[in-house]
Amino acid sequence: MDVTLDVSGHLTALQVMRDAPVIPVIVLTDVRQAVLLARALVAGGIRMLEVTLRTPQALACIEAIAREVPEAVAGAGTVRSAADAQACAMAGARFAVSPGYTHAVGQACRDAGLPLLPGVATGSEIMMAQEDGLSALKFFPALQAGGPAMLKAWSGPFGDVRFCPTGGVTMANAAEFLALSNVVCVGGSWLTPAEALARGDWAQVTALAQQACQLIRSNA
Ligand code: 3PG
């Protein structure tokens, strides 16, 4: 994590992306587990946490992390509607990540004061996000939608855009993405394996976070 960054105030999407080489994509069903997991990730050097709105407990988990783990920054993932944006902001989320982009989601995040990393997979989607002033974007699903070659192709026409590729990124291929000039960080679920969560193996989560923090970035 970038120790010079004060995370107590408002953050920009670019600051969220720059803090560590990986933003963990997290699926949680248990509030107690949420707190322990957040502490384990912070202990490994990762504090920008994307808790996906994919379970009925997700908002309560965001709320618990925001309340009990102040050294973490709880964000919400899978934000697909204005209502999602409002709900996660109410729960204490400090940033939002979406799998795609609509102007309505962009507007709702602006209204709620939430920095947004919107998902894009085409040039038109990048242009739509840029029309609304967004230039720190998630490339999703990164591997399936063209991988590093797609990002290289975009670096010409969209040279002012910075990406967080997510989807199919692992410890094995993260370095290839992070070497690109338009990539600031990657996102992925590999830091929080379901089996480790089920076992309460927080040491494994911390070790995976530490390993992820060793990844070299050419453009942070
Ligand atoms: C997701 O939305 O699930 C993320 O893109 C994570 O994808 P991954 O499991 O391939 O890392």
Short mmCIF file of C-alpha atoms and ligand atoms in Angstrom, two decimals:
data_model
loop_
_atom_site.label_atom_id
_atom_site.label_comp_id
_atom_site.label_asym_id
_atom_site.label_seq_id
_atom_site.Cartn_x
_atom_site.Cartn_y
_atom_site.Cartn_z
CA MET A 1 0.00 0.00 0.00
CA ASP A 2 1.05 3.58 -0.57
CA VAL A 3 1.74 4.75 2.99
CA THR A 4 1.87 8.37 1.87
CA LEU A 5 -1.78 8.22 0.81
CA ASP A 6 -4.22 9.45 3.47
CA VAL A 7 -7.25 7.24 3.00
CA SER A 8 -9.45 8.98 5.56
CA GLY A 9 -10.76 11.53 3.05
CA HIS A 10 -12.27 11.38 -0.43
CA LEU A 11 -10.38 9.20 -2.87
CA THR A 12 -10.22 9.31 -6.64
CA ALA A 13 -10.60 6.18 -8.75
CA LEU A 14 -6.96 6.54 -9.78
CA GLN A 15 -5.85 6.64 -6.13
CA VAL A 16 -7.84 3.48 -5.48
CA MET A 17 -6.10 1.81 -8.42
CA ARG A 18 -2.62 3.02 -7.47
CA ASP A 19 -2.58 1.85 -3.87
CA ALA A 20 -1.47 -1.73 -4.58
CA PRO A 21 -0.81 -3.92 -7.63
CA VAL A 22 -4.02 -5.93 -7.04
CA ILE A 23 -7.59 -5.07 -6.03
CA PRO A 24 -9.06 -8.24 -4.53
CA VAL A 25 -12.51 -9.18 -5.82
CA ILE A 26 -14.31 -10.64 -2.82
CA VAL A 27 -17.49 -12.69 -2.37
CA LEU A 28 -18.70 -12.74 1.23
CA THR A 29 -21.60 -14.39 3.00
CA ASP A 30 -20.65 -13.80 6.62
CA VAL A 31 -20.12 -10.52 8.46
CA ARG A 32 -17.62 -11.91 10.97
CA GLN A 33 -15.64 -13.48 8.15
CA ALA A 34 -15.67 -10.09 6.38
CA VAL A 35 -13.87 -8.39 9.25
CA LEU A 36 -11.26 -11.13 9.64
CA LEU A 37 -10.67 -11.26 5.91
CA ALA A 38 -10.24 -7.49 5.67
CA ARG A 39 -7.70 -7.59 8.51
CA ALA A 40 -5.82 -10.44 6.80
CA LEU A 41 -5.59 -8.51 3.53
CA VAL A 42 -4.46 -5.33 5.27
CA ALA A 43 -1.80 -7.36 7.12
CA GLY A 44 -0.56 -8.46 3.68
CA GLY A 45 -0.39 -4.87 2.40
CA ILE A 46 -3.72 -4.57 0.58
CA ARG A 47 -6.42 -2.24 1.81
CA MET A 48 -8.55 -1.36 -1.25
CA LEU A 49 -11.14 -4.13 -1.07
CA GLU A 50 -13.85 -4.80 -3.66
CA VAL A 51 -16.74 -6.58 -1.94
CA THR A 52 -19.09 -7.73 -4.68
CA LEU A 53 -22.83 -7.16 -4.35
CA ARG A 54 -23.50 -10.78 -5.21
CA THR A 55 -24.74 -12.11 -1.91
CA PRO A 56 -27.57 -10.99 0.37
CA GLN A 57 -24.95 -10.27 3.05
CA ALA A 58 -22.69 -8.08 0.89
CA LEU A 59 -23.95 -4.71 2.16
CA ALA A 60 -23.75 -5.82 5.79
CA CYS A 61 -20.19 -7.03 5.13
CA ILE A 62 -19.22 -3.65 3.64
CA GLU A 63 -20.77 -1.94 6.65
CA ALA A 64 -18.85 -4.18 9.06
CA ILE A 65 -15.51 -3.61 7.34
CA ALA A 66 -16.12 0.15 7.20
CA ARG A 67 -16.95 0.20 10.91
CA GLU A 68 -14.47 -2.31 12.34
CA VAL A 69 -11.45 -2.14 10.05
CA PRO A 70 -10.71 1.56 9.57
CA GLU A 71 -7.31 0.80 8.05
CA ALA A 72 -9.09 -0.90 5.11
CA VAL A 73 -11.06 0.90 2.41
CA ALA A 74 -14.23 -1.04 1.70
CA GLY A 75 -15.50 -0.68 -1.85
CA ALA A 76 -18.44 -2.30 -3.59
CA GLY A 77 -18.21 -4.42 -6.73
CA THR A 78 -20.88 -5.63 -9.16
CA VAL A 79 -22.60 -2.22 -8.94
CA ARG A 80 -25.13 -2.49 -11.77
CA SER A 81 -27.77 0.16 -11.05
CA ALA A 82 -28.32 3.54 -9.46
CA ALA A 83 -30.01 1.74 -6.56
CA ASP A 84 -26.87 -0.41 -6.04
CA ALA A 85 -24.74 2.74 -5.97
CA GLN A 86 -26.99 4.40 -3.40
CA ALA A 87 -27.21 1.28 -1.25
CA CYS A 88 -23.47 0.67 -1.12
CA ALA A 89 -22.76 4.34 -0.35
CA MET A 90 -25.25 4.12 2.54
CA ALA A 91 -23.44 1.00 3.78
CA GLY A 92 -20.16 2.93 3.90
CA ALA A 93 -18.53 1.88 0.63
CA ARG A 94 -15.77 4.32 -0.35
CA PHE A 95 -15.57 3.37 -4.03
CA ALA A 96 -17.61 1.44 -6.57
CA VAL A 97 -16.68 -1.01 -9.31
CA SER A 98 -19.11 -2.01 -12.05
CA PRO A 99 -19.00 -4.82 -14.62
CA GLY A 100 -20.17 -2.42 -17.37
CA TYR A 101 -21.06 1.24 -17.73
CA THR A 102 -24.28 3.23 -17.99
CA HIS A 103 -24.71 6.98 -17.61
CA ALA A 104 -27.26 6.28 -14.84
CA VAL A 105 -24.71 4.38 -12.75
CA GLY A 106 -22.14 7.11 -13.41
CA GLN A 107 -24.59 9.79 -12.29
CA ALA A 108 -25.65 7.86 -9.18
CA CYS A 109 -22.02 7.41 -8.13
CA ARG A 110 -21.32 11.11 -8.65
CA ASP A 111 -24.41 12.00 -6.61
CA ALA A 112 -23.29 9.65 -3.84
CA GLY A 113 -19.70 10.95 -3.91
CA LEU A 114 -18.38 7.51 -4.85
CA PRO A 115 -15.36 7.21 -7.14
CA LEU A 116 -16.29 4.68 -9.83
CA LEU A 117 -14.15 2.18 -11.74
CA PRO A 118 -16.53 1.27 -14.54
CA GLY A 119 -16.10 -1.91 -16.54
CA VAL A 120 -15.43 -1.52 -20.27
CA ALA A 121 -14.72 -4.03 -23.01
CA THR A 122 -15.06 -1.95 -26.19
CA GLY A 123 -13.92 1.37 -27.60
CA SER A 124 -17.48 2.72 -27.53
CA GLU A 125 -17.78 1.94 -23.82
CA ILE A 126 -14.50 3.73 -23.13
CA MET A 127 -15.81 6.75 -25.05
CA MET A 128 -19.07 6.72 -23.08
CA ALA A 129 -17.20 6.64 -19.78
CA GLN A 130 -14.87 9.41 -20.95
CA GLU A 131 -17.88 11.55 -21.95
CA ASP A 132 -18.81 11.45 -18.26
CA GLY A 133 -15.31 12.40 -17.14
CA LEU A 134 -14.10 8.92 -16.23
CA SER A 135 -10.64 7.83 -17.34
CA ALA A 136 -9.60 5.25 -14.72
CA LEU A 137 -11.46 2.18 -15.95
CA LYS A 138 -11.74 -1.53 -15.32
CA PHE A 139 -11.14 -3.72 -18.39
CA PHE A 140 -13.61 -6.56 -17.93
CA PRO A 141 -13.54 -9.45 -18.57
CA ALA A 142 -9.89 -8.82 -19.30
CA LEU A 143 -8.60 -12.18 -20.43
CA GLN A 144 -11.73 -13.18 -22.30
CA ALA A 145 -12.12 -9.79 -24.04
CA GLY A 146 -8.64 -9.66 -25.55
CA GLY A 147 -6.08 -9.67 -22.74
CA PRO A 148 -2.83 -7.73 -22.92
CA ALA A 149 -3.03 -7.45 -26.74
CA MET A 150 -6.30 -5.51 -26.45
CA LEU A 151 -4.79 -3.10 -23.91
CA LYS A 152 -1.80 -2.52 -26.20
CA ALA A 153 -4.16 -1.73 -29.07
CA TRP A 154 -6.08 0.74 -26.90
CA SER A 155 -2.93 2.54 -25.74
CA GLY A 156 -2.84 4.45 -29.07
CA PRO A 157 -6.35 5.92 -29.42
CA PHE A 158 -7.01 5.95 -25.67
CA GLY A 159 -3.56 6.96 -24.47
CA ASP A 160 -5.05 9.05 -21.64
CA VAL A 161 -6.99 6.13 -20.12
CA ARG A 162 -5.66 3.98 -17.27
CA PHE A 163 -6.92 0.44 -16.77
CA CYS A 164 -7.44 -2.15 -14.07
CA PRO A 165 -7.81 -5.42 -16.02
CA THR A 166 -10.04 -7.87 -14.15
CA GLY A 167 -11.42 -11.27 -15.06
CA GLY A 168 -9.14 -14.23 -15.68
CA VAL A 169 -6.16 -12.48 -14.09
CA THR A 170 -4.04 -14.69 -11.81
CA MET A 171 -0.63 -14.60 -10.15
CA ALA A 172 0.65 -16.41 -13.26
CA ASN A 173 -0.37 -13.76 -15.80
CA ALA A 174 -0.66 -10.58 -13.67
CA ALA A 175 2.91 -9.46 -14.48
CA GLU A 176 2.17 -9.42 -18.19
CA PHE A 177 -0.73 -7.00 -17.61
CA LEU A 178 1.16 -4.88 -15.08
CA ALA A 179 4.04 -4.37 -17.50
CA LEU A 180 1.79 -2.39 -19.85
CA SER A 181 2.04 1.41 -19.79
CA ASN A 182 -1.74 1.90 -19.51
CA VAL A 183 -2.25 -0.59 -16.66
CA VAL A 184 -2.07 0.68 -13.07
CA CYS A 185 -3.25 -2.44 -11.21
CA VAL A 186 -5.21 -5.62 -11.82
CA GLY A 187 -8.26 -7.06 -10.11
CA GLY A 188 -8.85 -10.68 -9.22
CA SER A 189 -10.42 -13.20 -6.92
CA TRP A 190 -7.30 -15.29 -6.38
CA LEU A 191 -6.31 -13.56 -3.13
CA THR A 192 -9.46 -14.80 -1.43
CA PRO A 193 -9.97 -18.48 -2.33
CA ALA A 194 -13.35 -19.80 -1.16
CA GLU A 195 -11.65 -22.79 0.55
CA ALA A 196 -9.37 -20.51 2.58
CA LEU A 197 -12.38 -18.45 3.68
CA ALA A 198 -14.33 -21.57 4.59
CA ARG A 199 -11.39 -22.84 6.70
CA GLY A 200 -10.71 -19.43 8.20
CA ASP A 201 -7.17 -19.68 6.88
CA TRP A 202 -6.35 -16.00 7.23
CA ALA A 203 -2.60 -16.68 7.16
CA GLN A 204 -2.99 -17.96 3.60
CA VAL A 205 -4.89 -14.81 2.60
CA THR A 206 -2.17 -12.62 4.12
CA ALA A 207 0.51 -14.63 2.31
CA LEU A 208 -1.32 -14.29 -1.02
CA ALA A 209 -1.67 -10.53 -0.46
CA GLN A 210 2.04 -10.21 0.37
CA GLN A 211 2.95 -12.14 -2.76
CA ALA A 212 0.66 -9.90 -4.85
CA CYS A 213 2.32 -6.80 -3.42
CA GLN A 214 5.66 -8.00 -4.81
CA LEU A 215 4.34 -7.73 -8.37
CA ILE A 216 6.23 -5.10 -10.33
CA ARG A 217 4.25 -2.33 -11.99
CA SER A 218 5.67 -0.24 -14.78
CA ASN A 219 3.06 2.46 -14.38
CA ALA A 220 1.85 3.04 -10.85
C1 3PG B 1 -15.37 -11.07 -11.12
O1 3PG B 1 -16.17 -10.22 -11.46
O2 3PG B 1 -15.68 -12.16 -10.62
C2 3PG B 1 -13.97 -10.68 -11.27
O3 3PG B 1 -13.72 -10.27 -12.55
C3 3PG B 1 -13.02 -11.70 -10.83
O4 3PG B 1 -12.69 -12.53 -11.85
P1 3PG B 1 -11.67 -13.71 -11.54
O5 3PG B 1 -12.38 -14.67 -10.65
O6 3PG B 1 -11.38 -14.28 -12.91
O7 3PG B 1 -10.47 -13.08 -10.89
#
